[in-house]
XYZ file of C-alpha atoms in Angstrom:
454
model
C 117.660 94.598 104.668
C 115.087 94.746 101.948
C 112.456 92.056 101.881
C 109.166 91.439 100.109
C 106.302 89.556 101.657
C 102.838 89.213 100.168
C 99.585 87.408 100.747
C 96.582 87.084 98.504
C 93.768 89.130 100.014
C 90.192 90.011 99.097
C 88.836 93.541 99.035
C 86.142 94.124 101.592
C 84.004 97.131 102.348
C 84.335 96.898 106.097
C 87.224 96.766 108.518
C 87.600 97.121 112.250
C 89.941 99.277 114.275
C 91.059 98.069 117.716
C 92.597 100.906 119.743
C 96.163 100.789 120.972
C 97.297 102.323 124.245
C 97.023 106.098 124.101
C 96.806 109.090 126.370
C 94.117 110.498 124.109
C 90.466 109.500 123.952
C 90.122 105.958 122.599
C 87.729 105.022 119.849
C 86.549 101.645 118.599
C 84.346 101.262 115.567
C 83.541 99.123 112.575
C 83.103 101.311 109.546
C 82.956 101.109 105.776
C 85.875 102.201 103.611
C 84.141 105.449 102.746
C 83.302 106.191 106.375
C 86.569 105.425 108.173
C 86.879 107.860 111.053
C 89.559 110.526 110.999
C 89.176 110.767 114.774
C 91.016 107.503 115.434
C 94.101 108.323 117.472
C 96.085 105.096 117.868
C 94.481 102.088 116.211
C 94.996 98.465 115.311
C 93.645 97.593 111.873
C 92.004 94.188 111.594
C 91.290 92.571 108.214
C 87.910 91.086 107.421
C 87.584 87.562 108.720
C 86.573 86.296 105.309
C 89.812 87.413 103.693
C 91.305 84.748 101.510
C 94.794 85.438 102.856
C 93.948 84.415 106.396
C 96.615 82.130 107.786
C 96.574 79.480 110.444
C 96.614 80.642 114.042
C 97.968 77.332 115.263
C 99.766 77.463 118.567
C 102.388 75.092 117.162
C 103.809 76.678 113.987
C 106.508 74.771 112.109
C 110.027 75.314 113.450
C 111.870 78.229 111.920
C 114.591 77.474 109.401
C 116.986 80.408 109.532
C 119.275 81.301 106.683
C 122.308 80.379 108.782
C 120.931 76.952 109.753
C 119.819 76.260 106.176
C 123.283 77.148 104.890
C 124.935 74.959 107.528
C 122.805 72.000 106.393
C 123.294 72.977 102.745
C 119.504 73.150 102.513
C 119.699 75.395 99.467
C 116.703 76.241 97.249
C 118.801 76.452 94.070
C 120.851 73.665 92.584
C 124.436 74.588 91.728
C 123.780 74.752 87.978
C 120.937 77.253 88.423
C 122.902 79.288 90.956
C 125.934 79.426 88.646
C 123.723 80.501 85.748
C 122.147 83.291 87.795
C 125.557 84.457 88.978
C 127.033 84.420 85.472
C 123.968 85.936 83.802
C 122.351 88.135 86.461
C 119.301 89.749 84.796
C 119.605 93.453 84.084
C 117.736 95.515 86.662
C 115.801 97.265 83.920
C 114.472 93.925 82.707
C 113.739 92.415 86.131
C 112.064 95.627 87.357
C 109.854 95.777 84.275
C 108.902 92.125 84.717
C 107.681 92.798 88.264
C 105.800 95.954 87.273
C 104.201 94.121 84.349
C 101.955 92.293 86.827
C 100.030 95.591 87.010
C 96.896 95.763 84.837
C 97.860 99.160 83.367
C 101.536 98.621 82.551
C 103.072 98.645 80.045
C 99.711 99.213 78.330
C 97.449 101.875 79.872
C 93.900 101.005 80.913
C 90.822 103.226 80.705
C 91.703 105.358 83.722
C 95.467 105.093 84.295
C 98.739 105.302 82.459
C 102.198 104.484 83.805
C 105.740 104.970 82.581
C 109.282 104.479 83.769
C 111.220 107.735 83.775
C 114.835 108.782 84.191
C 114.970 112.200 85.875
C 118.291 113.983 85.472
C 119.626 115.898 88.463
C 122.971 117.612 89.064
C 126.500 116.217 88.608
C 125.353 113.941 85.804
C 123.239 111.851 88.188
C 119.660 110.668 87.807
C 116.772 109.203 89.794
C 114.672 106.316 88.528
C 110.930 106.963 88.744
C 107.783 104.952 88.081
C 104.978 107.455 87.508
C 101.283 106.535 87.487
C 98.726 109.124 86.400
C 95.000 108.811 86.990
C 93.447 110.277 83.848
C 89.842 110.620 85.105
C 90.285 114.145 86.487
C 92.944 116.873 86.349
C 95.824 116.196 88.758
C 95.507 118.051 92.043
C 97.496 115.866 94.461
C 100.856 114.090 94.330
C 101.878 110.946 96.246
C 105.606 110.167 96.447
C 106.637 106.644 97.496
C 110.083 105.739 98.895
C 111.390 102.224 99.533
C 113.510 100.926 102.408
C 117.118 99.814 102.779
C 118.418 97.636 99.962
C 115.054 97.664 98.204
C 113.636 99.296 95.087
C 110.458 100.970 93.867
C 108.988 97.753 92.405
C 108.582 96.282 95.905
C 105.308 98.250 96.066
C 103.925 96.572 92.960
C 100.985 95.066 94.883
C 99.913 98.494 96.140
C 100.123 100.545 92.960
C 96.828 99.254 91.542
C 94.658 100.351 94.481
C 96.545 103.547 95.311
C 96.332 104.805 91.723
C 92.539 104.536 91.556
C 91.837 107.829 93.339
C 90.854 110.505 90.783
C 92.947 113.654 90.857
C 96.074 111.917 92.194
C 99.396 111.129 90.529
C 101.799 108.607 92.075
C 105.584 108.837 91.899
C 107.570 105.805 93.111
C 111.290 106.559 93.306
C 114.517 104.668 93.672
C 116.553 106.633 96.193
C 119.946 107.865 95.031
C 122.343 104.932 95.199
C 119.576 102.314 95.010
C 117.664 100.423 92.349
C 118.112 101.908 88.893
C 118.980 105.391 90.126
C 122.594 106.534 89.778
C 124.955 104.701 92.107
C 127.800 107.149 92.735
C 130.528 106.445 95.239
C 129.207 107.129 98.726
C 131.725 109.351 100.496
C 131.219 111.271 103.728
C 134.017 113.576 104.854
C 132.630 114.277 108.331
C 134.638 112.634 111.113
C 132.243 113.261 113.986
C 129.479 110.620 114.112
C 126.721 113.168 114.456
C 128.045 115.389 111.668
C 128.176 112.213 109.567
C 124.480 111.597 110.308
C 123.451 114.924 108.810
C 125.865 114.545 105.886
C 124.413 111.114 105.051
C 120.852 112.423 105.330
C 121.618 115.328 103.016
C 123.079 112.922 100.438
C 119.520 111.625 99.929
C 117.586 114.806 100.744
C 119.436 116.977 98.229
C 118.707 114.561 95.376
C 115.044 114.254 96.391
C 114.660 118.026 96.476
C 116.348 118.350 93.060
C 113.891 115.787 91.723
C 110.942 117.787 93.126
C 112.167 120.978 91.479
C 112.773 119.201 88.167
C 109.199 117.800 88.261
C 107.680 121.175 89.132
C 105.850 119.797 92.184
C 105.010 122.352 94.866
C 103.792 120.087 97.709
C 103.232 116.362 98.040
C 102.195 113.570 100.376
C 105.164 111.338 101.187
C 104.765 107.621 101.930
C 108.017 105.920 102.890
C 109.076 102.554 104.304
C 111.769 101.677 106.857
C 114.967 103.620 106.108
C 112.996 105.564 103.507
C 110.707 106.637 106.363
C 113.709 107.914 108.295
C 114.835 109.891 105.243
C 111.260 111.163 104.821
C 111.213 112.650 108.317
C 114.621 114.252 107.741
C 113.329 115.762 104.477
C 110.177 117.084 106.189
C 112.270 118.698 108.921
C 114.395 120.492 106.332
C 111.622 121.306 103.842
C 108.379 121.397 105.853
C 106.728 123.704 103.331
C 106.918 120.941 100.691
C 105.141 118.177 102.638
C 101.365 117.975 102.996
C 101.358 114.727 104.965
C 103.768 111.994 106.039
C 102.795 108.311 105.905
C 105.606 106.459 107.666
C 105.539 102.710 107.106
C 107.488 100.894 109.841
C 110.075 103.710 109.853
C 113.606 103.077 111.022
C 115.288 105.071 113.745
C 112.317 106.105 115.887
C 113.112 104.782 119.420
C 115.905 106.029 121.632
C 118.868 103.741 122.283
C 120.926 104.422 125.440
C 123.971 102.685 123.956
C 124.489 104.783 120.838
C 126.942 107.130 122.490
C 128.863 104.283 124.154
C 132.122 103.652 122.354
C 132.690 100.360 124.224
C 131.954 97.901 121.463
C 131.616 95.034 123.961
C 128.687 96.668 125.784
C 126.069 96.185 123.120
C 122.289 96.598 123.087
C 119.860 93.876 122.145
C 118.085 94.030 118.820
C 115.237 92.392 116.940
C 116.880 92.998 113.553
C 117.526 89.249 113.112
C 113.804 88.833 112.480
C 114.217 90.749 109.222
C 116.317 87.864 107.925
C 114.748 84.842 109.612
C 111.021 85.679 109.788
C 109.044 83.734 107.199
C 106.077 85.168 105.352
C 103.802 82.685 107.077
C 104.993 83.926 110.461
C 104.599 87.544 109.401
C 100.984 87.023 108.343
C 99.808 85.097 111.393
C 97.298 86.803 113.670
C 98.161 86.645 117.366
C 94.901 86.101 119.253
C 96.538 86.635 122.645
C 97.634 90.209 122.154
C 100.826 91.823 121.001
C 103.584 89.278 120.269
C 106.906 89.435 122.050
C 109.705 90.846 119.913
C 112.642 88.468 119.586
C 115.747 90.245 120.835
C 119.289 88.983 120.808
C 122.640 90.431 121.712
C 124.492 91.933 118.749
C 127.751 89.954 118.220
C 130.948 91.927 118.618
C 132.186 90.969 115.152
C 128.966 92.276 113.602
C 129.290 95.592 115.439
C 132.948 95.844 114.388
C 132.083 95.382 110.706
C 129.171 97.806 111.053
C 131.303 100.559 112.577
C 133.843 100.029 109.787
C 131.080 100.484 107.197
C 131.160 97.018 105.681
C 128.026 96.466 103.607
C 126.116 93.209 104.181
C 125.551 93.024 100.426
C 129.294 92.638 99.906
C 128.963 89.011 100.986
C 126.481 88.448 98.154
C 128.547 90.317 95.563
C 131.846 88.592 96.282
C 130.748 85.029 97.020
C 130.505 83.930 93.396
C 127.788 81.346 92.619
C 127.010 81.214 96.335
C 125.556 84.730 96.027
C 122.313 83.648 94.293
C 122.034 80.851 96.879
C 122.229 83.355 99.744
C 119.596 85.535 98.089
C 117.362 82.530 97.389
C 117.491 81.457 101.037
C 116.049 84.828 101.950
C 113.561 85.120 99.076
C 112.256 81.615 99.834
C 111.361 82.888 103.313
C 109.853 86.160 102.215
C 108.057 85.268 98.964
C 106.746 81.850 99.955
C 103.060 82.826 99.775
C 103.226 84.571 96.411
C 102.170 83.018 93.113
C 105.097 81.168 91.566
C 105.557 83.625 88.684
C 105.619 86.634 91.008
C 107.983 84.920 93.432
C 110.410 84.088 90.623
C 110.257 87.630 89.237
C 110.908 89.140 92.652
C 113.847 86.799 93.248
C 115.471 88.003 90.009
C 114.731 91.635 90.914
C 116.141 91.205 94.424
C 119.259 89.469 93.111
C 119.822 92.408 90.768
C 119.366 94.923 93.587
C 121.708 93.100 95.952
C 124.502 92.562 93.427
C 124.489 95.990 91.769
C 127.307 98.391 92.542
C 127.358 99.426 96.208
C 126.420 103.041 96.837
C 123.564 104.381 98.984
C 123.611 101.269 101.158
C 126.764 102.568 102.879
C 124.751 105.393 104.438
C 123.014 103.087 106.884
C 126.035 102.691 109.181
C 126.238 106.486 109.461
C 122.530 106.854 110.237
C 122.035 103.844 112.495
C 124.112 102.243 115.221
C 124.579 98.443 115.401
C 121.186 96.905 116.099
C 119.326 99.368 113.826
C 118.872 102.117 116.430
C 119.296 105.650 115.086
C 122.380 107.533 116.169
C 119.990 110.487 116.599
C 116.559 109.068 117.435
C 113.589 110.526 115.588
C 111.756 110.773 118.918
C 114.270 113.473 119.854
C 113.838 115.335 116.568
C 110.099 115.449 115.918
C 109.660 118.396 118.285
C 110.313 120.428 115.128
C 107.986 118.380 112.888
C 104.972 120.416 111.792
C 103.187 118.200 109.238
C 100.353 115.674 109.798
C 101.903 112.235 110.263
C 100.604 108.673 110.171
C 102.785 105.967 111.746
C 102.102 102.440 110.447
C 103.413 99.083 111.698
C 102.726 95.391 111.184
C 101.311 93.238 113.959
C 104.428 91.029 113.786
C 106.806 93.875 112.989
C 110.335 93.736 114.376
C 110.302 97.526 114.461
C 109.027 99.004 117.727
C 105.413 100.140 117.258
C 105.370 101.505 120.797
C 107.896 104.115 119.688
C 105.455 105.081 116.924
C 102.696 105.440 119.521
C 104.979 107.644 121.615
C 105.807 109.761 118.576
C 102.129 110.204 117.679
C 101.295 111.264 121.246
C 104.187 113.704 121.299
C 103.088 115.309 118.045
C 99.481 115.627 119.201
C 100.678 117.407 122.327
C 102.446 119.821 119.990
C 99.178 120.423 118.142
C 100.119 118.310 115.097
C 97.615 115.781 113.710
C 99.151 112.345 114.196
C 98.113 108.739 114.867
C 99.606 105.254 114.921
C 98.008 102.249 113.216
C 99.004 98.582 113.411
C 98.040 96.311 110.503
C 97.156 92.793 111.591
C 98.570 89.699 109.874
C 101.624 91.651 108.748
C 105.288 92.071 109.576
C 107.857 94.746 108.764
C 106.800 94.721 105.105
C 103.142 95.289 105.901
C 102.452 96.781 102.475
C 102.970 93.304 100.994
C 102.056 91.057 103.916
C 98.523 92.463 104.034
C 98.175 94.761 101.013
C 94.383 95.125 101.136
C 94.263 96.482 104.669
C 97.400 98.531 104.158
C 95.940 100.118 101.018
C 92.639 100.766 102.776
C 94.318 102.860 105.471
C 96.452 104.789 102.965
C 93.455 105.425 100.699
C 91.560 106.860 103.653
C 94.448 109.257 104.262
C 94.507 110.266 100.612
C 90.759 110.888 100.479
C 90.931 113.046 103.602
C 93.758 115.188 102.225
């Protein structure tokens, strides 16, 4: 499920790394942005204590109001008239995307060092990918950064990162809507493979083929790929198939890393536990809290049988939004109220409209997720079992309050280092699954360090 969380943060010149568990030598240092060590193996990134987005560390946070409980109490953010209006006149994605991107200081009008434009890149079969391209005009372009969003999301979810990441001279940034998402073409998603594992590769190639066509059309030889959640999963699959095209992988809370012993069990009643509920119920305040007593416990609950049944029959969760009439905007608003609660009012409203457009657009690429992941968001073929063939430098990034398993990222980084591949795992404090928006300053600082050490 896509979600956007953000917190106002101040740029600082210093940040501290607190090492995670690792079988490699452990480092701990406080360094300036320009001196961040490339020797850090597995690290926890801590924001400056003076940051303006620091949140309360109270031991008694307010009780959680889940979407289900809010709906049961009819505790709805939108009145019926507003909800009906949004359902009847859902803003065009082109308009809502542009409104979000217009918060950038160089779009639609360029500034002294950067220019940005929305592009439609034609690929085969009459399809196209939507791209937001930012060019730093200070120096000739030498490096390319490609950014991929997660499940159900769109390229504009990174709007709070584009400003910082586009300030490095010699770099050009390409944010893409994956095929079947955002404003890219949304063809019918059809997989002919009957075997579950053949279906995994067929679903992966549905995205990989279009991404490779885009690369060829753009004339890009090699690029650094930064990808979030399901986009991170697709990024690894792309790097395994086209390793010669990737300079570095930056995987932001990637899906499908840990192994799940239940994925080959056809008994639908014997189900694993999952923390995926946190993606829906975790508030932005909870995501940005700093746990002083170490790593927080991940909430896990048994996956209901009915949910697993719908999942295995490829029912999209967004169908409930599309076909519930005026209740659809209410369902979306329950979620956006959780996830955008700390944003300025104008940004929160713009992101609600953008999210509503994403969730109600024609279903397409979203149907791939049930082929790639088993119920509970575990990969049918875990990335931990596939990275033995990964040959590119890889950074694994997680939020402190992430419902994804950062320990699996640590294991992956260790495995790659044993194979002689440069890899490390970093945890961003005061952040959840959407760490790029929960704590954008510290997230950007880590990514910028990777870009400058290319």
